[in-house]
JSON list of C-alpha atoms in Angstrom, two decimals:
[
{"chain": "M", "resi": 227, "resn": "MET", "atom": "CA", "xyz": [0.00, -0.02, -0.01]},
{"chain": "M", "resi": 228, "resn": "LYS", "atom": "CA", "xyz": [1.00, 3.57, -0.74]},
{"chain": "M", "resi": 229, "resn": "HIS", "atom": "CA", "xyz": [0.79, 5.80, 2.33]},
{"chain": "M", "resi": 230, "resn": "GLU", "atom": "CA", "xyz": [0.00, 9.58, 1.71]},
{"chain": "M", "resi": 231, "resn": "HIS", "atom": "CA", "xyz": [1.91, 11.93, 4.06]},
{"chain": "M", "resi": 232, "resn": "GLY", "atom": "CA", "xyz": [0.63, 15.47, 5.05]},
{"chain": "M", "resi": 233, "resn": "PHE", "atom": "CA", "xyz": [2.36, 18.33, 6.74]},
{"chain": "M", "resi": 234, "resn": "THR", "atom": "CA", "xyz": [3.46, 18.01, 10.26]},
{"chain": "M", "resi": 235, "resn": "LEU", "atom": "CA", "xyz": [2.38, 20.36, 12.95]},
{"chain": "M", "resi": 236, "resn": "ILE", "atom": "CA", "xyz": [5.80, 21.91, 13.03]},
{"chain": "M", "resi": 237, "resn": "GLU", "atom": "CA", "xyz": [5.84, 22.61, 9.30]},
{"chain": "M", "resi": 238, "resn": "VAL", "atom": "CA", "xyz": [2.37, 24.20, 9.58]},
{"chain": "M", "resi": 239, "resn": "LEU", "atom": "CA", "xyz": [3.41, 26.43, 12.46]},
{"chain": "M", "resi": 240, "resn": "ALA", "atom": "CA", "xyz": [6.69, 27.41, 10.56]},
{"chain": "M", "resi": 241, "resn": "ALA", "atom": "CA", "xyz": [4.59, 28.40, 7.53]},
{"chain": "M", "resi": 242, "resn": "ILE", "atom": "CA", "xyz": [2.23, 30.53, 9.65]},
{"chain": "M", "resi": 243, "resn": "VAL", "atom": "CA", "xyz": [5.15, 32.23, 11.32]},
{"chain": "M", "resi": 244, "resn": "LEU", "atom": "CA", "xyz": [6.76, 32.92, 7.93]},
{"chain": "M", "resi": 245, "resn": "LEU", "atom": "CA", "xyz": [3.51, 34.30, 6.44]},
{"chain": "M", "resi": 246, "resn": "SER", "atom": "CA", "xyz": [3.07, 36.45, 9.59]},
{"chain": "M", "resi": 247, "resn": "LEU", "atom": "CA", "xyz": [6.60, 37.92, 9.14]},
{"chain": "M", "resi": 248, "resn": "ILE", "atom": "CA", "xyz": [5.91, 38.70, 5.44]},
{"chain": "M", "resi": 249, "resn": "LEU", "atom": "CA", "xyz": [2.60, 40.39, 6.21]},
{"chain": "M", "resi": 250, "resn": "LEU", "atom": "CA", "xyz": [4.16, 42.37, 9.13]},
{"chain": "M", "resi": 251, "resn": "GLY", "atom": "CA", "xyz": [6.86, 43.54, 6.77]},
{"chain": "M", "resi": 252, "resn": "VAL", "atom": "CA", "xyz": [4.29, 44.67, 4.22]},
{"chain": "M", "resi": 253, "resn": "TYR", "atom": "CA", "xyz": [2.20, 46.42, 6.82]},
{"chain": "M", "resi": 254, "resn": "SER", "atom": "CA", "xyz": [5.31, 48.25, 8.20]},
{"chain": "M", "resi": 255, "resn": "GLY", "atom": "CA", "xyz": [6.17, 49.39, 4.70]},
{"chain": "M", "resi": 256, "resn": "ILE", "atom": "CA", "xyz": [2.68, 50.67, 4.03]},
{"chain": "M", "resi": 257, "resn": "HIS", "atom": "CA", "xyz": [2.57, 52.37, 7.45]},
{"chain": "M", "resi": 258, "resn": "SER", "atom": "CA", "xyz": [5.89, 54.02, 6.95]},
{"chain": "M", "resi": 259, "resn": "ALA", "atom": "CA", "xyz": [4.93, 55.23, 3.44]},
{"chain": "M", "resi": 260, "resn": "THR", "atom": "CA", "xyz": [1.62, 56.57, 4.76]},
{"chain": "M", "resi": 261, "resn": "ARG", "atom": "CA", "xyz": [3.36, 58.41, 7.60]},
{"chain": "M", "resi": 262, "resn": "ILE", "atom": "CA", "xyz": [5.89, 59.89, 5.21]},
{"chain": "M", "resi": 263, "resn": "VAL", "atom": "CA", "xyz": [3.09, 61.10, 2.94]},
{"chain": "M", "resi": 264, "resn": "HIS", "atom": "CA", "xyz": [1.13, 62.61, 5.82]},
{"chain": "M", "resi": 265, "resn": "GLY", "atom": "CA", "xyz": [4.24, 64.25, 7.25]},
{"chain": "M", "resi": 266, "resn": "GLY", "atom": "CA", "xyz": [4.93, 65.76, 3.88]},
{"chain": "M", "resi": 267, "resn": "GLU", "atom": "CA", "xyz": [1.48, 67.04, 3.55]},
{"chain": "M", "resi": 268, "resn": "GLU", "atom": "CA", "xyz": [1.61, 68.59, 7.03]},
{"chain": "M", "resi": 269, "resn": "ARG", "atom": "CA", "xyz": [4.97, 70.15, 6.21]},
{"chain": "M", "resi": 270, "resn": "ILE", "atom": "CA", "xyz": [3.60, 71.63, 2.94]},
{"chain": "M", "resi": 271, "resn": "GLY", "atom": "CA", "xyz": [0.50, 72.89, 4.79]},
{"chain": "M", "resi": 272, "resn": "ARG", "atom": "CA", "xyz": [2.71, 74.50, 7.48]},
{"chain": "M", "resi": 273, "resn": "MET", "atom": "CA", "xyz": [4.89, 76.18, 4.83]},
{"chain": "M", "resi": 274, "resn": "ASP", "atom": "CA", "xyz": [1.78, 77.57, 3.12]},
{"chain": "M", "resi": 275, "resn": "GLU", "atom": "CA", "xyz": [0.60, 79.05, 6.54]},
{"chain": "M", "resi": 276, "resn": "VAL", "atom": "CA", "xyz": [4.03, 80.71, 7.02]},
{"chain": "M", "resi": 277, "resn": "ARG", "atom": "CA", "xyz": [4.04, 82.00, 3.42]},
{"chain": "M", "resi": 278, "resn": "SER", "atom": "CA", "xyz": [0.45, 83.35, 3.73]},
{"chain": "M", "resi": 279, "resn": "THR", "atom": "CA", "xyz": [1.40, 85.08, 7.05]},
{"chain": "M", "resi": 280, "resn": "ALA", "atom": "CA", "xyz": [4.51, 86.70, 5.48]},
{"chain": "M", "resi": 281, "resn": "GLN", "atom": "CA", "xyz": [2.39, 87.99, 2.55]},
{"chain": "M", "resi": 282, "resn": "PHE", "atom": "CA", "xyz": [-0.25, 89.42, 4.84]},
{"chain": "M", "resi": 283, "resn": "VAL", "atom": "CA", "xyz": [2.18, 91.15, 7.06]},
{"chain": "M", "resi": 284, "resn": "GLN", "atom": "CA", "xyz": [4.24, 92.59, 4.22]},
{"chain": "M", "resi": 285, "resn": "ARG", "atom": "CA", "xyz": [1.15, 93.74, 2.30]},
{"chain": "M", "resi": 286, "resn": "GLU", "atom": "CA", "xyz": [-0.54, 95.43, 5.25]},
{"chain": "M", "resi": 287, "resn": "VAL", "atom": "CA", "xyz": [2.63, 97.00, 6.65]},
{"chain": "M", "resi": 288, "resn": "ALA", "atom": "CA", "xyz": [3.42, 98.33, 3.13]},
{"chain": "M", "resi": 289, "resn": "GLN", "atom": "CA", "xyz": [0.06, 100.18, 3.23]},
{"chain": "M", "resi": 290, "resn": "ALA", "atom": "CA", "xyz": [0.54, 101.78, 6.66]},
{"chain": "M", "resi": 291, "resn": "LEU", "atom": "CA", "xyz": [-0.63, 105.39, 6.82]},
{"chain": "M", "resi": 292, "resn": "ALA", "atom": "CA", "xyz": [0.69, 108.23, 8.98]},
{"chain": "M", "resi": 293, "resn": "LEU", "atom": "CA", "xyz": [-2.76, 108.79, 10.50]},
{"chain": "M", "resi": 294, "resn": "PRO", "atom": "CA", "xyz": [-2.93, 109.32, 14.32]},
{"chain": "M", "resi": 295, "resn": "PHE", "atom": "CA", "xyz": [-4.95, 106.79, 16.38]},
{"chain": "M", "resi": 296, "resn": "ALA", "atom": "CA", "xyz": [-3.95, 108.23, 19.79]},
{"chain": "M", "resi": 297, "resn": "VAL", "atom": "CA", "xyz": [-2.23, 111.28, 21.25]},
{"chain": "M", "resi": 298, "resn": "THR", "atom": "CA", "xyz": [0.81, 111.73, 23.50]},
{"chain": "M", "resi": 299, "resn": "ASP", "atom": "CA", "xyz": [0.69, 113.63, 26.81]},
{"chain": "M", "resi": 300, "resn": "ASP", "atom": "CA", "xyz": [1.87, 116.68, 24.88]},
{"chain": "M", "resi": 301, "resn": "GLY", "atom": "CA", "xyz": [-1.03, 116.33, 22.43]},
{"chain": "M", "resi": 302, "resn": "ASP", "atom": "CA", "xyz": [0.96, 115.03, 19.49]},
{"chain": "M", "resi": 303, "resn": "GLY", "atom": "CA", "xyz": [-0.62, 112.40, 17.28]},
{"chain": "M", "resi": 304, "resn": "ILE", "atom": "CA", "xyz": [0.63, 108.80, 17.66]},
{"chain": "M", "resi": 305, "resn": "VAL", "atom": "CA", "xyz": [0.78, 107.07, 14.24]},
{"chain": "M", "resi": 306, "resn": "PHE", "atom": "CA", "xyz": [2.77, 103.99, 15.28]},
{"chain": "M", "resi": 307, "resn": "ASP", "atom": "CA", "xyz": [3.33, 101.94, 18.43]},
{"chain": "M", "resi": 308, "resn": "GLY", "atom": "CA", "xyz": [6.16, 99.43, 18.08]},
{"chain": "M", "resi": 309, "resn": "GLN", "atom": "CA", "xyz": [6.89, 97.00, 20.97]},
{"chain": "M", "resi": 310, "resn": "PRO", "atom": "CA", "xyz": [8.92, 93.84, 21.15]},
{"chain": "M", "resi": 311, "resn": "ASP", "atom": "CA", "xyz": [5.68, 91.64, 20.91]},
{"chain": "M", "resi": 312, "resn": "SER", "atom": "CA", "xyz": [3.32, 94.00, 19.02]},
{"chain": "M", "resi": 313, "resn": "ALA", "atom": "CA", "xyz": [3.07, 96.57, 16.34]},
{"chain": "M", "resi": 314, "resn": "ARG", "atom": "CA", "xyz": [0.09, 98.94, 16.00]},
{"chain": "M", "resi": 315, "resn": "PHE", "atom": "CA", "xyz": [-0.62, 101.24, 12.99]},
{"chain": "M", "resi": 316, "resn": "VAL", "atom": "CA", "xyz": [-3.32, 102.36, 10.62]},
{"chain": "M", "resi": 317, "resn": "ALA", "atom": "CA", "xyz": [-3.81, 100.76, 7.26]},
{"chain": "M", "resi": 318, "resn": "PRO", "atom": "CA", "xyz": [-6.64, 100.18, 4.77]},
{"chain": "M", "resi": 319, "resn": "LEU", "atom": "CA", "xyz": [-7.87, 96.65, 4.32]},
{"chain": "M", "resi": 320, "resn": "PRO", "atom": "CA", "xyz": [-9.02, 94.95, 1.15]},
{"chain": "M", "resi": 321, "resn": "GLY", "atom": "CA", "xyz": [-12.73, 94.60, 0.74]},
{"chain": "M", "resi": 322, "resn": "TYR", "atom": "CA", "xyz": [-12.71, 90.76, 0.75]},
{"chain": "M", "resi": 323, "resn": "LEU", "atom": "CA", "xyz": [-11.94, 90.85, 4.49]},
{"chain": "M", "resi": 324, "resn": "GLY", "atom": "CA", "xyz": [-15.35, 92.31, 5.07]},
{"chain": "M", "resi": 325, "resn": "ARG", "atom": "CA", "xyz": [-14.05, 95.65, 6.35]},
{"chain": "M", "resi": 326, "resn": "THR", "atom": "CA", "xyz": [-13.66, 98.91, 4.54]},
{"chain": "M", "resi": 327, "resn": "GLY", "atom": "CA", "xyz": [-11.87, 102.16, 5.36]},
{"chain": "M", "resi": 328, "resn": "ALA", "atom": "CA", "xyz": [-8.81, 102.80, 7.48]},
{"chain": "M", "resi": 329, "resn": "GLN", "atom": "CA", "xyz": [-8.40, 100.33, 10.33]},
{"chain": "M", "resi": 330, "resn": "ILE", "atom": "CA", "xyz": [-6.26, 100.43, 13.36]},
{"chain": "M", "resi": 331, "resn": "MET", "atom": "CA", "xyz": [-4.39, 97.17, 13.08]},
{"chain": "M", "resi": 332, "resn": "THR", "atom": "CA", "xyz": [-2.48, 95.37, 15.84]},
{"chain": "M", "resi": 333, "resn": "LEU", "atom": "CA", "xyz": [-0.16, 92.58, 15.05]},
{"chain": "M", "resi": 334, "resn": "GLN", "atom": "CA", "xyz": [0.70, 90.74, 18.33]},
{"chain": "M", "resi": 335, "resn": "LEU", "atom": "CA", "xyz": [2.49, 87.69, 19.59]},
{"chain": "M", "resi": 336, "resn": "VAL", "atom": "CA", "xyz": [0.31, 86.17, 22.33]},
{"chain": "M", "resi": 337, "resn": "ARG", "atom": "CA", "xyz": [1.15, 83.22, 24.66]},
{"chain": "M", "resi": 338, "resn": "ASP", "atom": "CA", "xyz": [-1.00, 80.24, 23.82]},
{"chain": "M", "resi": 339, "resn": "ASN", "atom": "CA", "xyz": [-0.59, 77.21, 26.13]},
{"chain": "M", "resi": 340, "resn": "ASN", "atom": "CA", "xyz": [2.98, 75.99, 25.59]},
{"chain": "M", "resi": 341, "resn": "SER", "atom": "CA", "xyz": [3.73, 78.16, 22.60]},
{"chain": "M", "resi": 342, "resn": "ASN", "atom": "CA", "xyz": [2.81, 81.53, 21.11]},
{"chain": "M", "resi": 343, "resn": "ARG", "atom": "CA", "xyz": [0.53, 82.59, 18.30]},
{"chain": "M", "resi": 344, "resn": "LEU", "atom": "CA", "xyz": [0.63, 85.54, 15.98]},
{"chain": "M", "resi": 345, "resn": "GLN", "atom": "CA", "xyz": [-2.73, 87.32, 15.74]},
{"chain": "M", "resi": 346, "resn": "VAL", "atom": "CA", "xyz": [-4.18, 90.50, 14.30]},
{"chain": "M", "resi": 347, "resn": "THR", "atom": "CA", "xyz": [-7.05, 92.67, 15.58]},
{"chain": "M", "resi": 348, "resn": "PHE", "atom": "CA", "xyz": [-8.84, 95.43, 13.77]},
{"chain": "M", "resi": 349, "resn": "SER", "atom": "CA", "xyz": [-10.71, 98.55, 14.92]},
{"chain": "M", "resi": 350, "resn": "PRO", "atom": "CA", "xyz": [-12.12, 101.19, 12.51]},
{"chain": "M", "resi": 351, "resn": "LEU", "atom": "CA", "xyz": [-10.51, 104.54, 12.71]},
{"chain": "M", "resi": 352, "resn": "PRO", "atom": "CA", "xyz": [-13.21, 107.08, 13.41]},
{"chain": "M", "resi": 353, "resn": "PRO", "atom": "CA", "xyz": [-13.16, 109.85, 10.71]},
{"chain": "M", "resi": 354, "resn": "ASP", "atom": "CA", "xyz": [-14.33, 112.48, 13.13]},
{"chain": "M", "resi": 355, "resn": "GLY", "atom": "CA", "xyz": [-11.44, 112.06, 15.46]},
{"chain": "M", "resi": 356, "resn": "SER", "atom": "CA", "xyz": [-13.44, 110.48, 18.26]},
{"chain": "M", "resi": 357, "resn": "PRO", "atom": "CA", "xyz": [-11.78, 107.63, 20.34]},
{"chain": "M", "resi": 358, "resn": "PRO", "atom": "CA", "xyz": [-11.76, 104.31, 18.48]},
{"chain": "M", "resi": 359, "resn": "ALA", "atom": "CA", "xyz": [-13.97, 101.51, 19.51]},
{"chain": "M", "resi": 360, "resn": "PRO", "atom": "CA", "xyz": [-12.45, 98.45, 21.21]},
{"chain": "M", "resi": 361, "resn": "PRO", "atom": "CA", "xyz": [-10.84, 96.01, 18.67]},
{"chain": "M", "resi": 362, "resn": "GLY", "atom": "CA", "xyz": [-12.88, 93.02, 17.55]},
{"chain": "M", "resi": 363, "resn": "ASP", "atom": "CA", "xyz": [-12.05, 89.36, 18.15]},
{"chain": "M", "resi": 364, "resn": "PRO", "atom": "CA", "xyz": [-8.57, 88.45, 17.20]},
{"chain": "M", "resi": 365, "resn": "GLU", "atom": "CA", "xyz": [-7.83, 86.54, 14.01]},
{"chain": "M", "resi": 366, "resn": "ILE", "atom": "CA", "xyz": [-5.04, 84.02, 14.31]},
{"chain": "M", "resi": 367, "resn": "LEU", "atom": "CA", "xyz": [-2.42, 84.26, 11.55]},
{"chain": "M", "resi": 368, "resn": "LEU", "atom": "CA", "xyz": [0.06, 81.62, 12.75]},
{"chain": "M", "resi": 369, "resn": "ALA", "atom": "CA", "xyz": [0.05, 79.21, 15.77]},
{"chain": "M", "resi": 370, "resn": "GLY", "atom": "CA", "xyz": [2.83, 77.08, 17.16]},
{"chain": "M", "resi": 371, "resn": "VAL", "atom": "CA", "xyz": [5.39, 79.89, 17.50]},
{"chain": "M", "resi": 372, "resn": "ASN", "atom": "CA", "xyz": [8.06, 78.93, 20.00]},
{"chain": "M", "resi": 373, "resn": "SER", "atom": "CA", "xyz": [9.46, 82.44, 20.23]},
{"chain": "M", "resi": 374, "resn": "GLY", "atom": "CA", "xyz": [9.31, 85.67, 18.33]},
{"chain": "M", "resi": 375, "resn": "THR", "atom": "CA", "xyz": [9.91, 89.34, 18.35]},
{"chain": "M", "resi": 376, "resn": "PHE", "atom": "CA", "xyz": [9.33, 92.51, 16.22]},
{"chain": "M", "resi": 377, "resn": "ALA", "atom": "CA", "xyz": [12.08, 94.89, 15.28]},
{"chain": "M", "resi": 378, "resn": "TYR", "atom": "CA", "xyz": [12.02, 98.27, 13.71]},
{"chain": "M", "resi": 379, "resn": "GLN", "atom": "CA", "xyz": [14.36, 100.39, 11.52]},
{"chain": "M", "resi": 380, "resn": "GLY", "atom": "CA", "xyz": [14.36, 104.11, 10.66]},
{"chain": "M", "resi": 381, "resn": "TYR", "atom": "CA", "xyz": [16.82, 106.59, 9.24]},
{"chain": "M", "resi": 382, "resn": "ASP", "atom": "CA", "xyz": [19.44, 108.73, 10.87]},
{"chain": "M", "resi": 383, "resn": "ASP", "atom": "CA", "xyz": [19.96, 112.49, 10.33]},
{"chain": "M", "resi": 384, "resn": "GLN", "atom": "CA", "xyz": [21.87, 111.89, 7.10]},
{"chain": "M", "resi": 385, "resn": "GLY", "atom": "CA", "xyz": [19.10, 109.64, 5.68]},
{"chain": "M", "resi": 386, "resn": "ASN", "atom": "CA", "xyz": [20.97, 106.46, 6.15]},
{"chain": "M", "resi": 387, "resn": "PRO", "atom": "CA", "xyz": [19.37, 103.36, 7.57]},
{"chain": "M", "resi": 388, "resn": "GLY", "atom": "CA", "xyz": [19.74, 103.19, 11.31]},
{"chain": "M", "resi": 389, "resn": "PRO", "atom": "CA", "xyz": [20.13, 100.18, 13.54]},
{"chain": "M", "resi": 390, "resn": "TRP", "atom": "CA", "xyz": [17.33, 97.69, 14.22]},
{"chain": "M", "resi": 391, "resn": "VAL", "atom": "CA", "xyz": [15.62, 98.32, 17.55]},
{"chain": "M", "resi": 392, "resn": "ASP", "atom": "CA", "xyz": [13.13, 96.21, 19.47]},
{"chain": "M", "resi": 393, "resn": "ARG", "atom": "CA", "xyz": [11.05, 99.33, 20.43]},
{"chain": "M", "resi": 394, "resn": "TRP", "atom": "CA", "xyz": [10.09, 102.13, 18.12]},
{"chain": "M", "resi": 395, "resn": "PRO", "atom": "CA", "xyz": [11.25, 105.34, 19.86]},
{"chain": "M", "resi": 396, "resn": "ASP", "atom": "CA", "xyz": [9.07, 108.00, 18.15]},
{"chain": "M", "resi": 397, "resn": "GLY", "atom": "CA", "xyz": [5.35, 107.14, 17.92]},
{"chain": "M", "resi": 398, "resn": "ARG", "atom": "CA", "xyz": [4.81, 110.31, 15.95]},
{"chain": "M", "resi": 399, "resn": "ARG", "atom": "CA", "xyz": [6.50, 108.88, 12.91]},
{"chain": "M", "resi": 400, "resn": "LEU", "atom": "CA", "xyz": [6.39, 105.60, 10.99]},
{"chain": "M", "resi": 401, "resn": "PRO", "atom": "CA", "xyz": [9.52, 103.43, 10.78]},
{"chain": "M", "resi": 402, "resn": "ALA", "atom": "CA", "xyz": [11.01, 102.63, 7.39]},
{"chain": "M", "resi": 403, "resn": "MET", "atom": "CA", "xyz": [10.87, 98.89, 7.85]},
{"chain": "M", "resi": 404, "resn": "ILE", "atom": "CA", "xyz": [9.39, 96.30, 10.26]},
{"chain": "M", "resi": 405, "resn": "ALA", "atom": "CA", "xyz": [10.93, 92.89, 10.87]},
{"chain": "M", "resi": 406, "resn": "LEU", "atom": "CA", "xyz": [9.20, 89.88, 12.43]},
{"chain": "M", "resi": 407, "resn": "ARG", "atom": "CA", "xyz": [11.53, 87.09, 13.61]},
{"chain": "M", "resi": 408, "resn": "MET", "atom": "CA", "xyz": [10.11, 83.79, 14.73]},
{"chain": "M", "resi": 409, "resn": "LYS", "atom": "CA", "xyz": [11.09, 80.34, 15.70]},
{"chain": "M", "resi": 410, "resn": "LEU", "atom": "CA", "xyz": [8.37, 77.83, 14.90]},
{"chain": "M", "resi": 411, "resn": "ALA", "atom": "CA", "xyz": [7.58, 74.51, 16.53]},
{"chain": "M", "resi": 412, "resn": "GLY", "atom": "CA", "xyz": [8.30, 71.54, 14.31]},
{"chain": "M", "resi": 413, "resn": "SER", "atom": "CA", "xyz": [10.69, 71.14, 11.33]},
{"chain": "M", "resi": 414, "resn": "VAL", "atom": "CA", "xyz": [9.56, 74.15, 9.31]},
{"chain": "M", "resi": 415, "resn": "ASN", "atom": "CA", "xyz": [11.87, 77.12, 9.62]},
{"chain": "M", "resi": 416, "resn": "SER", "atom": "CA", "xyz": [10.37, 80.64, 9.42]},
{"chain": "M", "resi": 417, "resn": "PRO", "atom": "CA", "xyz": [12.31, 83.07, 7.37]},
{"chain": "M", "resi": 418, "resn": "GLU", "atom": "CA", "xyz": [12.76, 86.61, 8.81]},
{"chain": "M", "resi": 419, "resn": "ILE", "atom": "CA", "xyz": [9.84, 88.59, 7.55]},
{"chain": "M", "resi": 420, "resn": "ILE", "atom": "CA", "xyz": [11.01, 92.03, 6.37]},
{"chain": "M", "resi": 421, "resn": "ALA", "atom": "CA", "xyz": [8.24, 94.45, 5.66]},
{"chain": "M", "resi": 422, "resn": "PRO", "atom": "CA", "xyz": [9.21, 97.88, 4.18]},
{"chain": "M", "resi": 423, "resn": "LEU", "atom": "CA", "xyz": [6.75, 100.80, 4.06]},
{"chain": "M", "resi": 424, "resn": "ARG", "atom": "CA", "xyz": [5.98, 102.08, 0.54]},
{"chain": "M", "resi": 425, "resn": "ILE", "atom": "CA", "xyz": [5.42, 105.71, 1.49]},
{"chain": "M", "resi": 426, "resn": "ASP", "atom": "CA", "xyz": [7.42, 108.56, 2.98]},
{"chain": "M", "resi": 427, "resn": "PRO", "atom": "CA", "xyz": [7.23, 107.62, 6.70]},
{"chain": "M", "resi": 428, "resn": "THR", "atom": "CA", "xyz": [6.17, 111.15, 7.67]},
{"chain": "M", "resi": 429, "resn": "SER", "atom": "CA", "xyz": [3.68, 111.97, 5.01]},
{"chain": "M", "resi": 430, "resn": "VAL", "atom": "CA", "xyz": [0.48, 110.75, 3.29]},
{"chain": "M", "resi": 431, "resn": "ASN", "atom": "CA", "xyz": [-0.33, 111.60, -0.29]},
{"chain": "M", "resi": 432, "resn": "GLY", "atom": "CA", "xyz": [2.34, 114.37, -0.29]},
{"chain": "M", "resi": 433, "resn": "ARG", "atom": "CA", "xyz": [1.17, 116.06, 2.90]},
{"chain": "M", "resi": 434, "resn": "ASN", "atom": "CA", "xyz": [1.92, 115.67, 6.56]},
{"chain": "M", "resi": 435, "resn": "PRO", "atom": "CA", "xyz": [-1.23, 114.81, 8.57]},
{"chain": "M", "resi": 436, "resn": "LEU", "atom": "CA", "xyz": [0.44, 116.09, 11.72]},
{"chain": "M", "resi": 437, "resn": "GLY", "atom": "CA", "xyz": [1.24, 119.70, 11.25]},
{"chain": "M", "resi": 438, "resn": "ASN", "atom": "CA", "xyz": [3.97, 119.90, 13.92]},
{"chain": "M", "resi": 439, "resn": "LEU", "atom": "CA", "xyz": [6.18, 117.25, 12.24]},
{"chain": "M", "resi": 440, "resn": "PRO", "atom": "CA", "xyz": [8.67, 117.94, 9.42]},
{"chain": "M", "resi": 441, "resn": "ARG", "atom": "CA", "xyz": [8.50, 116.02, 6.25]},
{"chain": "M", "resi": 442, "resn": "ARG", "atom": "CA", "xyz": [11.67, 113.93, 6.37]},
{"chain": "M", "resi": 443, "resn": "PRO", "atom": "CA", "xyz": [12.61, 110.37, 7.17]},
{"chain": "M", "resi": 444, "resn": "SER", "atom": "CA", "xyz": [12.13, 109.26, 10.79]},
{"chain": "M", "resi": 445, "resn": "VAL", "atom": "CA", "xyz": [15.09, 109.67, 13.00]},
{"chain": "M", "resi": 446, "resn": "LEU", "atom": "CA", "xyz": [16.31, 107.27, 15.65]},
{"chain": "M", "resi": 447, "resn": "ARG", "atom": "CA", "xyz": [17.61, 109.02, 18.81]}
]
């Protein structure tokens, strides 16, 4: 008689183990590929957020107007307030943002849990010179900022660019340029955002809105 032999238990177990290892390798490869794709998408999305933030800051700072939104103790108009963590000025906004006319804009770095966020608030500039209304709810431009600071540059008496300072010394005049330096959480690096003003920092449409100020570049003292 011919005897038919099947697989032994050890052979079956060895085949199951081998198949499990193959399936585990395939799953690990698919999981790694998926993680890489998702990580790439998150990185691209983060870079788009940084790029959009830079474009917004540069566009709005470039349109800053030398219009006073407050007064000093001496009665001089304040057209710019530059601090290490915030910058306040007046600028027009595009219509698609749902706001029209000159707006008091405040860019500010605010602590948010374990990091910071860059946000902006708006308040319409009253045309009759009355006190402005409190700003509306903040709009977040960029979250996940480990650290950041604003810096400002003006001109010296000879019209040459002065040093960068972390506080703007003369609120009666606009700076020539604003810089925003940030360190972001994660692997995306934030370039230094440099935003120059397009107009003469002491005039608007060829005239000085503050009669007691000379028409010349701002001076750092």
